[in-house]
Amino acid sequence: MPFDFRARRAHHAGLRPQRLQARRHHPDFDKMATQGWQSLDAEGKLPSAGWRKERQWALDMGLPGAESLTDRDIPTFARGELPHFAGINTFMKAPYVENVRDVAKYDAAVIGIPFDSGTTYRPGTRFGPQGIRRISALYTPYNYELGVDLREQMTLCDAGDVFTIPANLEKSFDQISRGVAHVFSSGALPIMLGGDHSIGFPCVRGIAQCTDKKIGIIHFDRHIDIQEKDLDERMHTTPWYWATNLPNVSPTNLVQLGIGGWQVPREGVEVARKRNTNVLTIADIERIGLEKTAEIALELAWKDADAVYISFDVDSIDCGFVPGTGWPEPGGFLPREALKILGLVAAEGLCGLEVVEVSPPYDTSDITALIGVRVVVEALGSMVAHGKLGSHKSIINKPVAY
């Protein structure tokens, strides 16, 4: 017997209003209680003065657009956020600060650290800052769920790159510490785009030298990175050995999240055990949950400390999501898990943030670099949402001046 499409269509048409009515009155669905609706409502309360100012600036700097354009906010030369595919690749189209002394005018400053001489296997992270900046043009400064617009609620600049010295770790470390210390002393929050993980030590050193207050560290990684040396040098496997040697950075305030797998050198495990650091594996985090993990991380990192620094190695995420990194390892975080924990711990305020081990030569469709971008904006958005951006200024009591 042939199938009667018209009869089936009529049958469903008759049922459709009844089903829709049932959905509208579903006992488990309260539209006003959903995050989706709350986010819609929150957007209407955000200011838009920053966006209007940027559009006027674009017209002033880039000439009014052709007469045939009906949108008179479009300039002739691309300036600012739009279009996302054009313009100079600063981080998220933030203003480029040609004179680095001007970073003091901003709440946060992005610093590129194009350095991979601390790499022990796959090089390429010297191109990390370029890769992160390039794909960051895809983003807007507004986050739907958080109800935050960074353009309206903070000021961000791009200070360019530290001049690192290829094949010379110690000279590069000195340059990095000097650059980070300058930005931190200015009052701007330093945000470092690496680079391999060896930069963790000079970045923390740059901040620690500007204060006598105590600093805790929350470290996202699959690798423990706390052995004394690797291949007879201070490589990307050693930053926390040297950072926790600093007088105001205690190893007991070092919290490492996601450590595990088949790439954790026993030399580093021995140091972590002797120094009584804090390690949570992926299995630990799965068992206790994301919120509890963040709670524990905050308690340990902040115990008797005055500020917390976050080091985010992209290889903490399962390598299926981050192919563009030096030491890919299966079994790490899902992106949403890592970002959730990051947002929770950043909500208490940070004195610095680094994103490391993005290696564009191994990346696919910029997805690893995109994770790097998301880490930065997630941390900034969380601090803005909780009123903690700028809280680091209270510990700056030994500022440097060059």
CSV table of C-alpha atoms in Angstrom, one decimal:
chain,number,residue,atom,x,y,z
A,1,MET,CA,0.0,0.0,0.0
A,2,PRO,CA,1.5,3.4,-1.0
A,3,PHE,CA,2.5,5.8,1.8
A,4,ASP,CA,0.1,8.8,2.0
A,5,PHE,CA,2.3,11.8,2.7
A,6,ARG,CA,-0.6,14.2,2.6
A,7,ALA,CA,-2.5,12.2,5.3
A,8,ARG,CA,0.7,12.1,7.5
A,9,ARG,CA,1.3,15.8,7.1
A,10,ALA,CA,-2.4,16.6,8.0
A,11,HIS,CA,-2.1,14.3,11.0
A,12,HIS,CA,1.0,16.2,12.4
A,13,ALA,CA,-0.5,19.6,11.6
A,14,GLY,CA,-3.4,18.7,13.8
A,15,LEU,CA,-1.1,17.7,16.7
A,16,ARG,CA,1.3,20.6,16.5
A,17,PRO,CA,-0.7,23.3,18.4
A,18,GLN,CA,-1.3,20.8,21.2
A,19,ARG,CA,2.4,19.9,21.5
A,20,LEU,CA,3.4,23.5,21.4
A,21,GLN,CA,1.0,24.4,24.1
A,22,ALA,CA,2.3,21.6,26.3
A,23,ARG,CA,5.9,22.8,25.8
A,24,ARG,CA,4.9,26.3,26.8
A,25,HIS,CA,3.6,25.1,30.1
A,26,HIS,CA,6.2,22.4,30.8
A,27,PRO,CA,6.5,22.2,34.6
A,28,ASP,CA,10.3,22.0,34.5
A,29,PHE,CA,10.8,25.1,32.3
A,30,ASP,CA,10.8,28.5,33.7
A,31,LYS,CA,12.0,30.9,31.0
A,32,MET,CA,12.9,33.6,33.5
A,33,ALA,CA,15.1,31.3,35.5
A,34,THR,CA,17.3,30.2,32.6
A,35,GLN,CA,20.8,31.5,32.1
A,36,GLY,CA,19.8,32.2,28.5
A,37,TRP,CA,17.1,34.7,29.5
A,38,GLN,CA,19.1,36.2,32.3
A,39,SER,CA,21.9,36.9,29.9
A,40,LEU,CA,19.5,38.5,27.4
A,41,ASP,CA,18.3,40.7,30.2
A,42,ALA,CA,21.8,41.6,31.4
A,43,GLU,CA,22.9,42.8,28.0
A,44,GLY,CA,20.3,45.5,28.0
A,45,LYS,CA,21.9,46.9,31.2
A,46,LEU,CA,25.5,47.2,29.7
A,47,PRO,CA,26.7,50.6,28.6
A,48,SER,CA,27.6,51.2,25.0
A,49,ALA,CA,29.7,54.4,25.3
A,50,GLY,CA,32.9,52.6,24.6
A,51,TRP,CA,31.6,51.2,21.3
A,52,ARG,CA,30.3,54.6,20.2
A,53,LYS,CA,33.7,56.2,21.1
A,54,GLU,CA,35.5,53.5,19.1
A,55,ARG,CA,33.4,54.0,16.0
A,56,GLN,CA,33.9,57.7,16.1
A,57,TRP,CA,37.6,57.2,16.5
A,58,ALA,CA,37.6,54.9,13.5
A,59,LEU,CA,35.9,57.6,11.4
A,60,ASP,CA,38.3,60.2,12.6
A,61,MET,CA,41.4,58.1,12.0
A,62,GLY,CA,40.3,56.2,8.9
A,63,LEU,CA,38.3,58.8,6.8
A,64,PRO,CA,34.6,58.6,6.3
A,65,GLY,CA,33.5,55.8,4.0
A,66,ALA,CA,32.5,56.0,0.3
A,67,GLU,CA,29.3,57.9,-0.4
A,68,SER,CA,27.6,54.7,-1.7
A,69,LEU,CA,27.6,53.2,1.9
A,70,THR,CA,24.4,53.7,3.8
A,71,ASP,CA,26.2,52.8,7.1
A,72,ARG,CA,28.0,56.1,7.8
A,73,ASP,CA,29.9,54.5,10.7
A,74,ILE,CA,32.1,52.6,8.3
A,75,PRO,CA,35.4,54.4,7.6
A,76,THR,CA,37.5,54.1,4.4
A,77,PHE,CA,40.5,52.5,6.1
A,78,ALA,CA,39.8,49.6,8.7
A,79,ARG,CA,40.2,50.8,12.2
A,80,GLY,CA,39.2,49.1,15.5
A,81,GLU,CA,37.3,45.8,15.8
A,82,LEU,CA,35.6,45.7,12.4
A,83,PRO,CA,35.9,44.1,10.1
A,84,HIS,CA,37.4,41.1,11.9
A,85,PHE,CA,39.3,39.9,8.8
A,86,ALA,CA,41.2,43.3,8.4
A,87,GLY,CA,43.4,45.6,10.4
A,88,ILE,CA,46.6,45.2,12.4
A,89,ASN,CA,46.8,42.0,14.6
A,90,THR,CA,47.1,43.3,18.1
A,91,PHE,CA,45.3,41.2,20.7
A,92,MET,CA,41.6,41.6,20.1
A,93,LYS,CA,42.3,44.8,18.1
A,94,ALA,CA,43.3,46.5,21.4
A,95,PRO,CA,45.4,49.7,21.0
A,96,TYR,CA,49.0,49.1,20.4
A,97,VAL,CA,51.1,51.1,22.9
A,98,GLU,CA,54.2,52.2,21.0
A,99,ASN,CA,55.7,53.8,24.0
A,100,VAL,CA,55.6,51.1,26.7
A,101,ARG,CA,55.6,53.8,29.4
A,102,ASP,CA,52.0,54.4,28.4
A,103,VAL,CA,50.8,51.0,29.8
A,104,ALA,CA,50.1,52.8,33.1
A,105,LYS,CA,47.0,54.3,31.4
A,106,TYR,CA,45.4,50.9,31.0
A,107,ASP,CA,43.9,48.3,33.3
A,108,ALA,CA,45.7,45.4,31.6
A,109,ALA,CA,48.5,45.0,29.1
A,110,VAL,CA,49.2,42.1,26.8
A,111,ILE,CA,52.9,41.2,26.4
A,112,GLY,CA,54.1,38.8,23.7
A,113,ILE,CA,57.0,36.6,24.7
A,114,PRO,CA,58.1,34.9,21.4
A,115,PHE,CA,60.6,32.4,22.9
A,116,ASP,CA,61.0,28.7,22.5
A,117,SER,CA,64.7,28.1,23.3
A,118,GLY,CA,63.5,26.3,26.5
A,119,THR,CA,61.7,23.6,24.4
A,120,THR,CA,63.0,20.1,24.6
A,121,TYR,CA,61.0,18.5,21.8
A,122,ARG,CA,58.8,20.3,19.2
A,123,PRO,CA,59.8,24.0,18.7
A,124,GLY,CA,57.5,26.7,17.3
A,125,THR,CA,56.1,28.4,20.3
A,126,ARG,CA,58.1,31.5,19.4
A,127,PHE,CA,55.3,32.1,17.0
A,128,GLY,CA,52.7,31.7,19.7
A,129,PRO,CA,52.1,35.4,20.3
A,130,GLN,CA,51.6,36.0,16.5
A,131,GLY,CA,49.2,33.0,16.3
A,132,ILE,CA,47.1,34.1,19.3
A,133,ARG,CA,46.9,37.7,18.2
A,134,ARG,CA,45.9,36.7,14.7
A,135,ILE,CA,42.9,34.5,15.7
A,136,SER,CA,41.9,36.9,18.5
A,137,ALA,CA,40.5,39.1,15.7
A,138,LEU,CA,37.6,36.6,15.6
A,139,TYR,CA,36.4,37.6,19.0
A,140,THR,CA,34.3,40.5,20.3
A,141,PRO,CA,34.8,42.0,23.8
A,142,TYR,CA,31.3,40.9,24.8
A,143,ASN,CA,30.5,37.6,26.6
A,144,TYR,CA,26.9,36.4,26.6
A,145,GLU,CA,26.8,34.2,29.6
A,146,LEU,CA,28.8,36.5,31.9
A,147,GLY,CA,27.0,39.6,30.7
A,148,VAL,CA,30.3,41.4,30.4
A,149,ASP,CA,31.7,43.8,27.8
A,150,LEU,CA,35.4,44.3,28.2
A,151,ARG,CA,35.3,47.3,25.9
A,152,GLU,CA,32.8,49.0,28.2
A,153,GLN,CA,34.1,47.9,31.6
A,154,MET,CA,37.9,48.0,31.4
A,155,THR,CA,40.8,49.2,29.3
A,156,LEU,CA,43.2,46.9,27.5
A,157,CYS,CA,46.3,47.6,25.4
A,158,ASP,CA,48.9,45.5,23.6
A,159,ALA,CA,52.4,46.4,24.5
A,160,GLY,CA,54.0,44.3,21.8
A,161,ASP,CA,56.7,41.7,22.3
A,162,VAL,CA,59.7,41.4,24.7
A,163,PHE,CA,62.9,41.3,22.7
A,164,THR,CA,64.1,37.8,23.5
A,165,ILE,CA,67.5,36.5,22.6
A,166,PRO,CA,67.3,33.2,20.5
A,167,ALA,CA,69.4,30.3,21.9
A,168,ASN,CA,70.2,32.2,25.1
A,169,LEU,CA,67.9,31.4,28.0
A,170,GLU,CA,69.4,33.5,30.7
A,171,LYS,CA,69.6,36.7,28.7
A,172,SER,CA,66.0,36.1,27.5
A,173,PHE,CA,64.9,35.4,31.1
A,174,ASP,CA,66.4,38.7,32.2
A,175,GLN,CA,64.6,40.6,29.4
A,176,ILE,CA,61.3,38.9,30.2
A,177,SER,CA,61.6,39.7,34.0
A,178,ARG,CA,62.4,43.3,33.2
A,179,GLY,CA,59.5,43.7,30.8
A,180,VAL,CA,57.0,42.0,33.2
A,181,ALA,CA,58.3,44.0,36.1
A,182,HIS,CA,57.8,47.3,34.2
A,183,VAL,CA,54.2,46.5,33.3
A,184,PHE,CA,53.3,45.3,36.8
A,185,SER,CA,54.9,48.3,38.4
A,186,SER,CA,52.8,50.6,36.2
A,187,GLY,CA,49.6,49.2,37.8
A,188,ALA,CA,48.5,47.4,34.6
A,189,LEU,CA,47.8,43.7,34.9
A,190,PRO,CA,50.4,41.8,32.9
A,191,ILE,CA,49.1,39.2,30.5
A,192,MET,CA,51.8,37.2,28.9
A,193,LEU,CA,51.4,35.3,25.6
A,194,GLY,CA,54.1,32.6,25.3
A,195,GLY,CA,56.3,31.2,24.3
A,196,ASP,CA,57.3,27.9,25.9
A,197,HIS,CA,56.8,27.2,29.6
A,198,SER,CA,60.3,28.2,30.6
A,199,ILE,CA,59.0,31.7,30.7
A,200,GLY,CA,57.0,30.9,33.8
A,201,PHE,CA,60.0,31.5,36.0
A,202,PRO,CA,61.1,34.9,34.7
A,203,CYS,CA,57.5,36.1,34.5
A,204,VAL,CA,56.8,35.3,38.2
A,205,ARG,CA,60.3,36.7,39.1
A,206,GLY,CA,59.4,40.0,37.4
A,207,ILE,CA,56.3,40.3,39.5
A,208,ALA,CA,57.8,39.0,42.7
A,209,GLN,CA,60.6,41.6,42.6
A,210,CYS,CA,58.1,44.4,42.7
A,211,THR,CA,56.6,43.4,46.0
A,212,ASP,CA,57.5,41.9,49.4
A,213,LYS,CA,54.0,40.3,49.6
A,214,LYS,CA,53.5,36.5,49.1
A,215,ILE,CA,52.4,35.1,45.8
A,216,GLY,CA,50.6,31.8,45.1
A,217,ILE,CA,50.5,30.1,41.8
A,218,ILE,CA,47.7,28.1,40.1
A,219,HIS,CA,49.2,26.0,37.3
A,220,PHE,CA,47.1,24.2,34.6
A,221,ASP,CA,49.2,21.5,32.9
A,222,ARG,CA,49.6,17.8,32.1
A,223,HIS,CA,53.3,18.1,33.2
A,224,ILE,CA,54.7,18.9,36.6
A,225,ASP,CA,57.4,21.3,35.4
A,226,ILE,CA,59.3,21.5,38.7
A,227,GLN,CA,62.5,19.6,38.2
A,228,GLU,CA,65.8,21.6,38.7
A,229,LYS,CA,67.2,21.2,35.2
A,230,ASP,CA,66.6,19.4,32.0
A,231,LEU,CA,69.4,18.8,29.4
A,232,ASP,CA,71.6,20.8,31.9
A,233,GLU,CA,69.5,24.0,31.5
A,234,ARG,CA,66.5,25.8,33.0
A,235,MET,CA,64.0,24.6,30.3
A,236,HIS,CA,60.3,24.5,30.0
A,237,THR,CA,60.2,21.5,32.4
A,238,THR,CA,61.7,23.5,35.2
A,239,PRO,CA,59.9,26.9,35.8
A,240,TRP,CA,58.3,26.1,39.2
A,241,TYR,CA,61.6,24.8,40.8
A,242,TRP,CA,63.1,28.2,40.3
A,243,ALA,CA,59.9,30.3,40.9
A,244,THR,CA,59.4,28.6,44.3
A,245,ASN,CA,63.0,29.4,45.2
A,246,LEU,CA,62.0,33.0,45.2
A,247,PRO,CA,61.7,34.3,48.8
A,248,ASN,CA,58.0,35.4,48.5
A,249,VAL,CA,56.8,32.4,46.4
A,250,SER,CA,56.3,29.4,48.6
A,251,PRO,CA,56.0,25.9,47.0
A,252,THR,CA,53.1,25.2,49.4
A,253,ASN,CA,51.1,27.8,47.6
A,254,LEU,CA,51.7,26.1,44.2
A,255,VAL,CA,48.6,24.3,43.0
A,256,GLN,CA,48.9,22.2,39.9
A,257,LEU,CA,45.8,21.0,38.1
A,258,GLY,CA,45.6,18.2,35.5
A,259,ILE,CA,49.0,16.7,36.0
A,260,GLY,CA,49.3,13.1,34.7
A,261,GLY,CA,49.9,10.7,31.8
A,262,TRP,CA,53.1,9.4,30.4
A,263,GLN,CA,55.2,12.6,30.2
A,264,VAL,CA,55.8,13.5,33.9
A,265,PRO,CA,59.5,13.1,34.6
A,266,ARG,CA,60.2,11.4,37.9
A,267,GLU,CA,62.8,14.1,38.7
A,268,GLY,CA,60.0,16.6,38.9
A,269,VAL,CA,57.8,14.3,41.0
A,270,GLU,CA,60.6,13.9,43.5
A,271,VAL,CA,61.0,17.7,43.9
A,272,ALA,CA,57.2,18.2,44.2
A,273,ARG,CA,57.1,15.6,47.0
A,274,LYS,CA,60.0,17.2,48.9
A,275,ARG,CA,58.6,20.7,48.6
A,276,ASN,CA,55.1,19.7,49.6
A,277,THR,CA,53.4,21.2,46.6
A,278,ASN,CA,49.8,20.5,45.7
A,279,VAL,CA,48.8,18.3,42.7
A,280,LEU,CA,45.3,17.3,41.5
A,281,THR,CA,45.1,14.9,38.6
A,282,ILE,CA,42.3,14.7,36.1
A,283,ALA,CA,40.9,11.7,38.0
A,284,ASP,CA,40.9,13.8,41.2
A,285,ILE,CA,39.0,16.6,39.4
A,286,GLU,CA,36.5,14.2,37.9
A,287,ARG,CA,35.8,12.7,41.3
A,288,ILE,CA,35.4,15.9,43.3
A,289,GLY,CA,33.9,18.1,40.6
A,290,LEU,CA,34.9,21.4,39.0
A,291,GLU,CA,33.5,23.7,41.6
A,292,LYS,CA,35.2,21.8,44.5
A,293,THR,CA,38.4,21.7,42.5
A,294,ALA,CA,38.3,25.5,42.2
A,295,GLU,CA,37.5,25.9,45.9
A,296,ILE,CA,40.5,23.7,46.9
A,297,ALA,CA,42.8,25.5,44.4
A,298,LEU,CA,41.9,28.8,45.8
A,299,GLU,CA,42.2,27.7,49.4
A,300,LEU,CA,45.7,26.3,48.9
A,301,ALA,CA,47.0,29.0,46.6
A,302,TRP,CA,45.7,31.9,48.8
A,303,LYS,CA,46.7,30.4,52.2
A,304,ASP,CA,48.9,33.0,53.8
A,305,ALA,CA,49.4,34.6,50.4
A,306,ASP,CA,48.5,38.1,49.2
A,307,ALA,CA,48.0,37.5,45.5
A,308,VAL,CA,47.7,34.7,43.0
A,309,TYR,CA,49.3,34.2,39.6
A,310,ILE,CA,47.9,31.8,36.9
A,311,SER,CA,50.0,29.9,34.5
A,312,PHE,CA,47.9,28.1,31.8
A,313,ASP,CA,49.7,25.6,29.6
A,314,VAL,CA,47.4,24.8,26.7
A,315,ASP,CA,48.6,21.1,26.8
A,316,SER,CA,46.6,20.8,30.0
A,317,ILE,CA,43.7,20.2,27.6
A,318,ASP,CA,43.3,16.9,25.8
A,319,CYS,CA,45.5,17.0,22.7
A,320,GLY,CA,42.5,16.3,20.4
A,321,PHE,CA,41.5,19.9,21.1
A,322,VAL,CA,45.0,21.4,21.1
A,323,PRO,CA,47.2,19.8,18.4
A,324,GLY,CA,49.4,22.9,18.1
A,325,THR,CA,51.6,22.4,21.2
A,326,GLY,CA,55.1,21.1,22.0
A,327,TRP,CA,54.2,18.1,24.2
A,328,PRO,CA,50.7,16.9,23.3
A,329,GLU,CA,49.2,14.4,25.7
A,330,PRO,CA,45.8,12.6,25.6
A,331,GLY,CA,43.5,12.5,28.6
A,332,GLY,CA,43.6,16.1,29.7
A,333,PHE,CA,40.8,18.6,30.4
A,334,LEU,CA,37.9,19.1,28.0
A,335,PRO,CA,38.0,22.8,27.1
A,336,ARG,CA,34.8,23.7,28.9
A,337,GLU,CA,36.1,22.0,32.1
A,338,ALA,CA,39.4,24.0,32.1
A,339,LEU,CA,37.6,27.2,31.3
A,340,LYS,CA,35.1,26.7,34.0
A,341,ILE,CA,37.8,26.1,36.6
A,342,LEU,CA,39.8,29.1,35.3
A,343,GLY,CA,36.8,31.4,35.6
A,344,LEU,CA,36.1,30.3,39.1
A,345,VAL,CA,39.7,30.8,40.3
A,346,ALA,CA,40.2,34.1,38.4
A,347,ALA,CA,37.1,35.5,40.2
A,348,GLU,CA,39.2,36.2,43.3
A,349,GLY,CA,41.6,38.4,41.4
A,350,LEU,CA,45.1,37.8,39.8
A,351,CYS,CA,48.4,39.5,39.9
A,352,GLY,CA,49.4,38.1,36.5
A,353,LEU,CA,48.4,35.6,33.8
A,354,GLU,CA,50.4,33.6,31.3
A,355,VAL,CA,49.3,31.4,28.4
A,356,VAL,CA,52.1,29.2,27.1
A,357,GLU,CA,53.0,26.4,24.7
A,358,VAL,CA,50.9,27.5,21.7
A,359,SER,CA,52.9,26.3,18.7
A,360,PRO,CA,51.3,27.5,15.4
A,361,PRO,CA,53.5,25.3,13.1
A,362,TYR,CA,51.6,22.3,14.6
A,363,ASP,CA,48.2,23.9,14.9
A,364,THR,CA,45.1,23.0,12.9
A,365,SER,CA,42.7,25.8,11.8
A,366,ASP,CA,44.1,28.0,14.7
A,367,ILE,CA,42.2,25.9,17.2
A,368,THR,CA,45.0,25.8,19.8
A,369,ALA,CA,45.7,29.5,19.4
A,370,LEU,CA,41.9,30.1,19.9
A,371,ILE,CA,42.1,28.3,23.2
A,372,GLY,CA,44.9,30.7,24.2
A,373,VAL,CA,42.6,33.7,23.4
A,374,ARG,CA,39.7,32.2,25.3
A,375,VAL,CA,41.9,31.7,28.4
A,376,VAL,CA,42.8,35.4,28.5
A,377,VAL,CA,39.3,36.7,27.9
A,378,GLU,CA,37.8,34.2,30.3
A,379,ALA,CA,40.1,35.3,33.1
A,380,LEU,CA,39.5,39.0,32.4
A,381,GLY,CA,35.8,38.6,32.1
A,382,SER,CA,35.6,36.7,35.4
A,383,MET,CA,37.6,39.5,37.2
A,384,VAL,CA,35.5,42.2,35.7
A,385,ALA,CA,32.2,40.4,36.6
A,386,HIS,CA,33.4,40.0,40.2
A,387,GLY,CA,34.9,43.4,40.6
A,388,LYS,CA,38.5,42.0,41.1
A,389,LEU,CA,40.3,43.5,38.1
A,390,GLY,CA,43.0,45.8,39.6
A,391,SER,CA,43.1,44.2,43.0
A,392,HIS,CA,46.8,43.4,42.3
A,393,LYS,CA,47.7,47.0,42.7
A,394,SER,CA,47.5,46.8,46.5
A,395,ILE,CA,50.7,44.6,46.7
A,396,ILE,CA,52.9,46.8,44.5
A,397,ASN,CA,55.2,48.3,47.2
A,398,LYS,CA,58.6,47.9,45.4
A,399,PRO,CA,57.9,49.2,41.9
A,400,VAL,CA,60.8,49.3,39.4
A,401,ALA,CA,61.7,52.2,37.2
A,402,TYR,CA,63.8,52.0,34.1
